[in-house]
PDB file of C-alpha atoms and ligand atoms in Angstrom:
ATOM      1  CA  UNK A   1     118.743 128.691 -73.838  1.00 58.00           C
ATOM      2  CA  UNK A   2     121.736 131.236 -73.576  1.00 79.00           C
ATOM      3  CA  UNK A   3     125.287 129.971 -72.047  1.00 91.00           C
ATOM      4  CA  UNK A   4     124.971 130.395 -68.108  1.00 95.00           C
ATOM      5  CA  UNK A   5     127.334 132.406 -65.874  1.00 97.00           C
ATOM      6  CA  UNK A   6     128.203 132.231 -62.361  1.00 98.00           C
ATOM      7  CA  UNK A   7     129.964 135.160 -61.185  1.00 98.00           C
ATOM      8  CA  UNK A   8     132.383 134.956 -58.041  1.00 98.00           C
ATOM      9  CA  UNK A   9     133.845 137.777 -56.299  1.00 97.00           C
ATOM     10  CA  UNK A  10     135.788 138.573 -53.073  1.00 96.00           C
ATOM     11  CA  UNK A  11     138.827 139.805 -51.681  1.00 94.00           C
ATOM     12  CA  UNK A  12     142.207 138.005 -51.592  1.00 89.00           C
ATOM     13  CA  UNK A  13     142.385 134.816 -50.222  1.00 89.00           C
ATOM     14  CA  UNK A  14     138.656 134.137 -49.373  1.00 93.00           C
ATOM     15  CA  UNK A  15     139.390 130.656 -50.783  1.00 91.00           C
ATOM     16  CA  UNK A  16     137.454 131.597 -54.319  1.00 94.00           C
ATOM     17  CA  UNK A  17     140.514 130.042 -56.437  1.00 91.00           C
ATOM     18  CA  UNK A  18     139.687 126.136 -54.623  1.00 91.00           C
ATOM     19  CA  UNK A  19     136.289 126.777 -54.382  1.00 95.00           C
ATOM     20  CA  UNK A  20     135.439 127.855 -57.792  1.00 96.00           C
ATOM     21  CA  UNK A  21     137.199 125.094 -59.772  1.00 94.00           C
ATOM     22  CA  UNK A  22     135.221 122.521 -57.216  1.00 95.00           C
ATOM     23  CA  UNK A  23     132.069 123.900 -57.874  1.00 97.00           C
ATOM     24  CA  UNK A  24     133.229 124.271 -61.767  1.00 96.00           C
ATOM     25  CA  UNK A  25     134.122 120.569 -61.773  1.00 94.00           C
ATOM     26  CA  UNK A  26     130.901 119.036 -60.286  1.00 95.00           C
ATOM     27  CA  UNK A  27     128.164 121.206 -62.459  1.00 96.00           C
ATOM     28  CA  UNK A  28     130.933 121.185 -65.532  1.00 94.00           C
ATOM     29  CA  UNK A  29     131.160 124.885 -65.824  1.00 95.00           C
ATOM     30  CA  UNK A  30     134.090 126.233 -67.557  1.00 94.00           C
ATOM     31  CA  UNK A  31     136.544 127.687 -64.664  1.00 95.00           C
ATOM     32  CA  UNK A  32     138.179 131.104 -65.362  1.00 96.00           C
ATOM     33  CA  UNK A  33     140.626 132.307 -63.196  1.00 96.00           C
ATOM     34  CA  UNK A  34     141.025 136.245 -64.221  1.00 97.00           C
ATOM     35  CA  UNK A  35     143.642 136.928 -61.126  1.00 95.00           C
ATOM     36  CA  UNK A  36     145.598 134.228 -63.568  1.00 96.00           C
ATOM     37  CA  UNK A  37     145.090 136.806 -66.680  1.00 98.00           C
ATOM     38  CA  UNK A  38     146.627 139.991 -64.564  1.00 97.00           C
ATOM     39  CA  UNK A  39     149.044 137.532 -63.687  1.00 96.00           C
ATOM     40  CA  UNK A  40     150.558 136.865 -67.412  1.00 98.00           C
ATOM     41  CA  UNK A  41     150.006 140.706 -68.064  1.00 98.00           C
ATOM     42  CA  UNK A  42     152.688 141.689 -65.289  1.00 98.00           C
ATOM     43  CA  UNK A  43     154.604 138.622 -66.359  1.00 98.00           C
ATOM     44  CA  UNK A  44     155.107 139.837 -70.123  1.00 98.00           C
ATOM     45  CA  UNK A  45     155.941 142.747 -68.651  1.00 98.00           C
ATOM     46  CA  UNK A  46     158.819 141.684 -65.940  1.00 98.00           C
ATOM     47  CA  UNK A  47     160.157 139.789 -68.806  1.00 97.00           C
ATOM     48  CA  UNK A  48     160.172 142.407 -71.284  1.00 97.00           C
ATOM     49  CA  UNK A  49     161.215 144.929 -68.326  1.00 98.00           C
ATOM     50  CA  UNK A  50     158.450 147.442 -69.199  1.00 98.00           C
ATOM     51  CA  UNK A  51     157.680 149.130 -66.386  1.00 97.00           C
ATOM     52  CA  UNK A  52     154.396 150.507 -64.967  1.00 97.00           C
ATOM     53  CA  UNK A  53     154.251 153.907 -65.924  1.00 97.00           C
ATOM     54  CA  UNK A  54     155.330 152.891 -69.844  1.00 98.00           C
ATOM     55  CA  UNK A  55     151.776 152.828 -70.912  1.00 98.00           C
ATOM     56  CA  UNK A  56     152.680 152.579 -74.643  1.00 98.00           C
ATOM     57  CA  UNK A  57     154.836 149.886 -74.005  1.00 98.00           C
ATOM     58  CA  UNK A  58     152.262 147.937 -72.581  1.00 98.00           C
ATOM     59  CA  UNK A  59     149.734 149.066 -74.760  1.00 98.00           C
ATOM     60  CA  UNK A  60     152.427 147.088 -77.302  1.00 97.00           C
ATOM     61  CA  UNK A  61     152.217 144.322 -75.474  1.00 97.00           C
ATOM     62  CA  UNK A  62     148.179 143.838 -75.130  1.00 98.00           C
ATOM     63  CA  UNK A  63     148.119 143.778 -78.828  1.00 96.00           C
ATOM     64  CA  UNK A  64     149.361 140.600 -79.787  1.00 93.00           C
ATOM     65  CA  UNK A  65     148.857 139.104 -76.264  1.00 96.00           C
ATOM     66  CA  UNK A  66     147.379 135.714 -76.121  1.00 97.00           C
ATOM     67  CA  UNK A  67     146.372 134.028 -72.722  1.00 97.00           C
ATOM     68  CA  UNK A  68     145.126 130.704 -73.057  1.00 96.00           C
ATOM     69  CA  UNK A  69     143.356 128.664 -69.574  1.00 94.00           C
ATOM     70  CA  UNK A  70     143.261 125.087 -70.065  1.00 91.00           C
ATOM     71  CA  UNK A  71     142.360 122.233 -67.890  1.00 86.00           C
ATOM     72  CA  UNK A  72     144.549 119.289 -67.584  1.00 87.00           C
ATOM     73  CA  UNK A  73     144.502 115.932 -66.146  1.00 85.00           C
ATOM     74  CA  UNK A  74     142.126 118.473 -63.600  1.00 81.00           C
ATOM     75  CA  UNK A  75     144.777 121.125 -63.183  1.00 85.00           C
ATOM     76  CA  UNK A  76     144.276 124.401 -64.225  1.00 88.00           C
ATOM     77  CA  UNK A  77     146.821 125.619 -66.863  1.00 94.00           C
ATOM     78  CA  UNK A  78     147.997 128.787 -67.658  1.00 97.00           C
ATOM     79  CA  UNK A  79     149.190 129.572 -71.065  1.00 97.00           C
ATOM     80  CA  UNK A  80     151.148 132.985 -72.345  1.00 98.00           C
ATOM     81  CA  UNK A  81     151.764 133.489 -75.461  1.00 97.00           C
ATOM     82  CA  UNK A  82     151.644 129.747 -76.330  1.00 97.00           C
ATOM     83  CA  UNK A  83     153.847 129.059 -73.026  1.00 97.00           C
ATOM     84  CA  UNK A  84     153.019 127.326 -69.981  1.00 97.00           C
ATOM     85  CA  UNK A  85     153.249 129.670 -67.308  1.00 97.00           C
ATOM     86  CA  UNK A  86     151.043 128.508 -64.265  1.00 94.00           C
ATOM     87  CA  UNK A  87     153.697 128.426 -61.833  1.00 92.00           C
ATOM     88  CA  UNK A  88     155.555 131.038 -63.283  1.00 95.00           C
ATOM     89  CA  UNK A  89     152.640 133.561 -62.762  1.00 95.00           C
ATOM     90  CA  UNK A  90     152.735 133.183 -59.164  1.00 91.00           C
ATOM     91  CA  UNK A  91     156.138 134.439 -58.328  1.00 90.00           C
ATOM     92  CA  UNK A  92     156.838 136.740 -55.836  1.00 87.00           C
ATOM     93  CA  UNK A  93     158.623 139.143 -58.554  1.00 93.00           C
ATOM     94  CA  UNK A  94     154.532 138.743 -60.677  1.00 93.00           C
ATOM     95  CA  UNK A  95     153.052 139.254 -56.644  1.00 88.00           C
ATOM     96  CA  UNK A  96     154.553 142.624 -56.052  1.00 88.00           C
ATOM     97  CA  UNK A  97     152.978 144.357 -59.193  1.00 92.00           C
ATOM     98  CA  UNK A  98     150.205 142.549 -60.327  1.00 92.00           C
ATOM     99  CA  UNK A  99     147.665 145.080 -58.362  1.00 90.00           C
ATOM    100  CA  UNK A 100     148.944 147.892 -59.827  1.00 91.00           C
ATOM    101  CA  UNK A 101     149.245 146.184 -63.225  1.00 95.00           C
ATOM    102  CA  UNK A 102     145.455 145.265 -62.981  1.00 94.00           C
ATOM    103  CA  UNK A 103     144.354 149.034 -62.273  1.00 92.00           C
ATOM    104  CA  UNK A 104     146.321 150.677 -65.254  1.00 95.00           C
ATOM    105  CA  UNK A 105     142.924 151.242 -67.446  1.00 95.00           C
ATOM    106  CA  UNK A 106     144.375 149.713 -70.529  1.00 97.00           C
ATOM    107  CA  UNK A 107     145.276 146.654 -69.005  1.00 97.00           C
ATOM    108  CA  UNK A 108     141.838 146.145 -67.458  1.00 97.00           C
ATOM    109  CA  UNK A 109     139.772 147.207 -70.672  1.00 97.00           C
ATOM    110  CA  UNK A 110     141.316 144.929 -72.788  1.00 98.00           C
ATOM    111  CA  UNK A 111     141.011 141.773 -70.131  1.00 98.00           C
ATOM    112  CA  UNK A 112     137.947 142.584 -69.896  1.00 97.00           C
ATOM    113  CA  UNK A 113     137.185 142.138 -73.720  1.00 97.00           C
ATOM    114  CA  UNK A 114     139.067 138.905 -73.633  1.00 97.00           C
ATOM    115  CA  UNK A 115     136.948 137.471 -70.594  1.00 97.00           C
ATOM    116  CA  UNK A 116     133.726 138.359 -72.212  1.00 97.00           C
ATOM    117  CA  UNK A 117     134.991 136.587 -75.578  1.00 96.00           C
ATOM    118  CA  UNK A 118     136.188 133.635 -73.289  1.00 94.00           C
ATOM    119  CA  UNK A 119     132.469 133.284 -72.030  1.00 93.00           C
ATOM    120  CA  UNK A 120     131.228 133.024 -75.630  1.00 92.00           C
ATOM    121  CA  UNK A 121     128.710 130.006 -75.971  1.00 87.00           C
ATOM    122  CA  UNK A 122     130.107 128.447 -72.619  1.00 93.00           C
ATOM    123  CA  UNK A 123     128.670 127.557 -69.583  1.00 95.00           C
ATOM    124  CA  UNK A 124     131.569 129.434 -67.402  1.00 97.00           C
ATOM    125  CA  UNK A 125     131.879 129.937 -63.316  1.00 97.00           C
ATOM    126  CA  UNK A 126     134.277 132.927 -63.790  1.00 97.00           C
ATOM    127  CA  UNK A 127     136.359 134.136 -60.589  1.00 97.00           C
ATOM    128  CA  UNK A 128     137.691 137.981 -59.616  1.00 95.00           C
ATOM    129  CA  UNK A 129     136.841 140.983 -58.511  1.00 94.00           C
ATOM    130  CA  UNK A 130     134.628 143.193 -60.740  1.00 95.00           C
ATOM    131  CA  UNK A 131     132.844 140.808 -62.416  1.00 97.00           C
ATOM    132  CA  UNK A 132     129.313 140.975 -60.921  1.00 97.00           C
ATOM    133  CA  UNK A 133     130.031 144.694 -60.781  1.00 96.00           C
ATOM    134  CA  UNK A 134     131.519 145.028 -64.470  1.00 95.00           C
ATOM    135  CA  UNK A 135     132.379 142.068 -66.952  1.00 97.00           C
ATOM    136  CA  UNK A 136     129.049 140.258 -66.236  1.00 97.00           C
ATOM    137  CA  UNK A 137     126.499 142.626 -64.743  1.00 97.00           C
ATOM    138  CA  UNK A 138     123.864 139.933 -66.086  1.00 96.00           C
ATOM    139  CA  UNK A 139     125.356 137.110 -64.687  1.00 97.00           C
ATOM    140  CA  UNK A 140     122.353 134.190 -63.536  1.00 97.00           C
ATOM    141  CA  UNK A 141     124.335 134.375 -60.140  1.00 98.00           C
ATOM    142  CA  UNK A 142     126.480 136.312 -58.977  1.00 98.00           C
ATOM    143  CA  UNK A 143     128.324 135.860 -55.082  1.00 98.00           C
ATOM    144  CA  UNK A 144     130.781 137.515 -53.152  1.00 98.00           C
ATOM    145  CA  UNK A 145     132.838 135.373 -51.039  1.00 98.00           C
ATOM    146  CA  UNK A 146     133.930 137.167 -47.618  1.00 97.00           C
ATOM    147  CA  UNK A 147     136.149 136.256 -44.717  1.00 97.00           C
ATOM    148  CA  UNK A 148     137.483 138.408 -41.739  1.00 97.00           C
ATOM    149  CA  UNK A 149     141.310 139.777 -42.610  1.00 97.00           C
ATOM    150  CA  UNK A 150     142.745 137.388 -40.045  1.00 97.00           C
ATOM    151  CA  UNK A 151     140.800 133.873 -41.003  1.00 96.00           C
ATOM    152  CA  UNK A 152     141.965 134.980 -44.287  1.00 96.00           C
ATOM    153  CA  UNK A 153     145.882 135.368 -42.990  1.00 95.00           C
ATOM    154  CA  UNK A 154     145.615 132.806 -40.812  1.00 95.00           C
ATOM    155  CA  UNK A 155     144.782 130.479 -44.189  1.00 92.00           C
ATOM    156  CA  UNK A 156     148.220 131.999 -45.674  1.00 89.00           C
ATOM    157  CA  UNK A 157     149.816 131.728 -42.903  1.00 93.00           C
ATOM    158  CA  UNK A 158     148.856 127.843 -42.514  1.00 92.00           C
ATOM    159  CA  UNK A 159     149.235 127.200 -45.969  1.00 86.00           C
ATOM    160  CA  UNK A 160     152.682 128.819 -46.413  1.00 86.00           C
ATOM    161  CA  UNK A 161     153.796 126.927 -43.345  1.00 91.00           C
ATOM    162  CA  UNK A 162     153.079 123.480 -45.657  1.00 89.00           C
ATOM    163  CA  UNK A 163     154.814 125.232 -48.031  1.00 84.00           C
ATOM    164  CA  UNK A 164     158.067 125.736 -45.326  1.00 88.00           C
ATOM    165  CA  UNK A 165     158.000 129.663 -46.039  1.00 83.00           C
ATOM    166  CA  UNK A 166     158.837 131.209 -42.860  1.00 87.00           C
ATOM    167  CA  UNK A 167     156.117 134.195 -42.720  1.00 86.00           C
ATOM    168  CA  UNK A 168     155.037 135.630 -39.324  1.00 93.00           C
ATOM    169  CA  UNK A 169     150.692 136.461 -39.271  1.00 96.00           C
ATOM    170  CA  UNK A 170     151.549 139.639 -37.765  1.00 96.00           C
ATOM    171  CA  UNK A 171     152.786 140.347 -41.037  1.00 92.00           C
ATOM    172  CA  UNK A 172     150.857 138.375 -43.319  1.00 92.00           C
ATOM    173  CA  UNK A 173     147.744 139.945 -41.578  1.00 95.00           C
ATOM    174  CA  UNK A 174     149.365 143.715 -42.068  1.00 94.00           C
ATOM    175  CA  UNK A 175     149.357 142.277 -46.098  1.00 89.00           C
ATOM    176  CA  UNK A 176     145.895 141.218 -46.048  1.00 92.00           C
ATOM    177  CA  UNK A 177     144.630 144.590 -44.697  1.00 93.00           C
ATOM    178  CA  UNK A 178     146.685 146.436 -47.357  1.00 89.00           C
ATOM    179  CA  UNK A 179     145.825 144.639 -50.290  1.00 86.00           C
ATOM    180  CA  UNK A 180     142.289 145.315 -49.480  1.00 91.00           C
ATOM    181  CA  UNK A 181     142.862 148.881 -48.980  1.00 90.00           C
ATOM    182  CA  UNK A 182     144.411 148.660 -52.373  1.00 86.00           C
ATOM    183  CA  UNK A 183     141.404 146.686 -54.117  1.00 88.00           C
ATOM    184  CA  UNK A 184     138.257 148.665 -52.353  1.00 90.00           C
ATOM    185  CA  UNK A 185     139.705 152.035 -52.893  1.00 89.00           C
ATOM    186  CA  UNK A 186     141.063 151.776 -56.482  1.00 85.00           C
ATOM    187  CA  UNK A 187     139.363 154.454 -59.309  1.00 86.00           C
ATOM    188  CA  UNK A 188     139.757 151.361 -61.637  1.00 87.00           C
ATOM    189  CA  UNK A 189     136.896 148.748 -60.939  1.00 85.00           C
ATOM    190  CA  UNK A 190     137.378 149.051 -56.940  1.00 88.00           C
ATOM    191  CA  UNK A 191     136.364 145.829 -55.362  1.00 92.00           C
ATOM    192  CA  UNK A 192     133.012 145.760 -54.186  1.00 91.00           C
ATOM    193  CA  UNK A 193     130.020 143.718 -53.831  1.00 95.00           C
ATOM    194  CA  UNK A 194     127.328 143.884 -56.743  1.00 95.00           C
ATOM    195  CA  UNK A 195     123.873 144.463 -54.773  1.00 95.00           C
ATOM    196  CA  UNK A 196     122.279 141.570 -56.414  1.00 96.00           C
ATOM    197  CA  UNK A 197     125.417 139.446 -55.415  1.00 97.00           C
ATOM    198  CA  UNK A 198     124.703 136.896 -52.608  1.00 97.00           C
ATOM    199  CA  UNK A 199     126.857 137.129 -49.460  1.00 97.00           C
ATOM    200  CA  UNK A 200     128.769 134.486 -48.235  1.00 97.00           C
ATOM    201  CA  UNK A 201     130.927 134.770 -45.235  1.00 97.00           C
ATOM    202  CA  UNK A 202     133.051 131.812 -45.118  1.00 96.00           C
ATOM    203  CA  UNK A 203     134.798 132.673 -41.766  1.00 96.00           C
ATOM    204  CA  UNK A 204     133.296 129.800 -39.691  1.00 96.00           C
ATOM    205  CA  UNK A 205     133.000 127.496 -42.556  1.00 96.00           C
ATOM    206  CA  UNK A 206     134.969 124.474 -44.106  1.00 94.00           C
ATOM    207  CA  UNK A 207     135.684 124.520 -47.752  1.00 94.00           C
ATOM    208  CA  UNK A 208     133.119 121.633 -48.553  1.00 96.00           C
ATOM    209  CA  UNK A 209     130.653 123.704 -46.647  1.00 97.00           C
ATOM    210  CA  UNK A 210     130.914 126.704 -49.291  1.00 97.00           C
ATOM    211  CA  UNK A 211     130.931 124.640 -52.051  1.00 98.00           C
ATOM    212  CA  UNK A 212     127.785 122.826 -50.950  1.00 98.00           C
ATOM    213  CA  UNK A 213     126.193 126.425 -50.181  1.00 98.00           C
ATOM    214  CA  UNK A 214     127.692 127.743 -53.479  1.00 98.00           C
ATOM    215  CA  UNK A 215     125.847 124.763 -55.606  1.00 97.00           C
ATOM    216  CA  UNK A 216     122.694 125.035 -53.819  1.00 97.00           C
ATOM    217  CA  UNK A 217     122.369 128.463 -54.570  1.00 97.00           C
ATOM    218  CA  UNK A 218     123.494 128.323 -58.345  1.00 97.00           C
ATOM    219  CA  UNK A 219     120.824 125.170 -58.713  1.00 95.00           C
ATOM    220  CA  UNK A 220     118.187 127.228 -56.988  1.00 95.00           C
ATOM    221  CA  UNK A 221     118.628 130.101 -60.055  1.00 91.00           C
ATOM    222  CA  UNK A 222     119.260 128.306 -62.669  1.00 86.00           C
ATOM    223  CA  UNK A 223     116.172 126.000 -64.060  1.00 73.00           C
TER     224      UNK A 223
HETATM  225  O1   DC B 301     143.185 136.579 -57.495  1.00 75.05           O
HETATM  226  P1   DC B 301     144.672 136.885 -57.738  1.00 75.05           P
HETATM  227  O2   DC B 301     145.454 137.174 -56.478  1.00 75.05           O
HETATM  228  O3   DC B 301     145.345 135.882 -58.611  1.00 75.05           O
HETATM  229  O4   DC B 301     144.634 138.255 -58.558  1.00 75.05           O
HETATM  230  C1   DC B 301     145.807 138.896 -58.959  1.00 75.05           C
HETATM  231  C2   DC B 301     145.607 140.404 -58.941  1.00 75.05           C
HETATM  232  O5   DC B 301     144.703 140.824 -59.946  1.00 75.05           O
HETATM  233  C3   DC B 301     145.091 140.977 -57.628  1.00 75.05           C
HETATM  234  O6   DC B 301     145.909 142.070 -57.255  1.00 75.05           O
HETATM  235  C4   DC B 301     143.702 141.460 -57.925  1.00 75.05           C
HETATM  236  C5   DC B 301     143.683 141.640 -59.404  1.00 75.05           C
HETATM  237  N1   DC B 301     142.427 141.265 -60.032  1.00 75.05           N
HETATM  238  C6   DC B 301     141.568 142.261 -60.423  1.00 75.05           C
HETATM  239  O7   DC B 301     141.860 143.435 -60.188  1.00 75.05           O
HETATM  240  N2   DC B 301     140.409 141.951 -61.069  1.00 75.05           N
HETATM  241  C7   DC B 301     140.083 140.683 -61.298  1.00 75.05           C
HETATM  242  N3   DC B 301     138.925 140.387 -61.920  1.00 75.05           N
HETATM  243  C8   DC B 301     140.941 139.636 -60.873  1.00 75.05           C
HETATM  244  C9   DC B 301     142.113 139.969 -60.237  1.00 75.05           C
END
């Protein structure tokens, strides 16, 4: 039997980063986290100080990059160029460019290479934006995970006030809105849902709720 793949897509902050490495852990799928693979791109490039128009620099830079996602002791880690970097990654310096750093084509073709080598003989539950549309058109299952704008601020907005960051929803919501803008109406693999993807619209849901539907549905297609 090929490897199997579970493809999950959605917009930012639908909860797909928790929920996918649950649902990874209890059917032992391989998690991969390709918001974490932008992530080192715009990294490498912050610390090299390339900027985003210096496509042959970053062409440069794709060459020899190598992005390594590990689990350990159950946390996810991120490795750049032989580095740790998962916390690094998530900066607000990485925040502020990654979206356009993940629409500059080179950036995305070669990611995309490197995910569908990363799937290679795995079982994998693999986490984005375009990859029911584009990396995996043939996944077994594909779903898009949905949320209204402001249940999806009102999550950052809860979470960063555990965190003590001092963000007001007004603005956190204005964020949500823009980044989707961004995502939906890019020319470079806009987010979208695949139409075989199954819709899930975790609004009115609790995590464990999703992950229950999630592993339902992936049992139900895969025999
Ligand atoms: O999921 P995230 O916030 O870590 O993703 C970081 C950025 O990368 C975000 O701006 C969307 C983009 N991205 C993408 O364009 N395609 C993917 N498959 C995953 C992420």
């Amino acid at each position: 039997m090929s490897n199997i793949i579970v493809a999950i897509d959605g917009p930012a902050g639908a909860g797909k980063g928790t929920i996918t490495k649950k649902v990874g852990e209890k059917l032992n799928l391989v998690n991969i986290d390709t918001g974490a693979m932008y992530r080192c791109v715009a990294l490498e490039m912050i610390r090299k100080n390339i900027k985003l128009e210096e496509i042959d620099k970053i062409e440069q830079i794709l060459k020899c990059i190598e992005i390594e996602l590990k689990e350990e002791n159950g946390q996810q880690i991120v490795l750049l160029n032989g580095e740790e970097v998962t916390l690094a990654i998530r900066s607000k310096e990485v925040n502020e460019i990654v979206s356009q750093v993940s629409h500059i084509v080179i950036v995305r073709k070669t990611m995309v290479e490197l995910q569908r080598k990363m799937a290679e003989s795995k079982n994998i539950i693999m986490e984005g934006r375009d990859i029911g549309t584009n990396v995996f058109p043939n996944a077994d299952v594909k779903i898009y995970l949905d949320a209204t704008p402001e249940e999806r601020a009102m999550r950052r907005y809860k979470e960063n006030k555990e965190k003590g960051i001092d963000i007001s929803y007004d603005k956190i919501l204005e964020n949500v809105k823009f980044r989707d803008n961004n995502d939906m109406t890019s020319s470079v693999a806009p987010l979208k849902r695949a139409q075989d993807a199954i819709y899930i619209d975790s609004t009115n849901m609790s995590i464990e709720e999703v992950i229950n539907e999630i592993i339902k549905i992936i049992n139900n297609n895969i025999k």
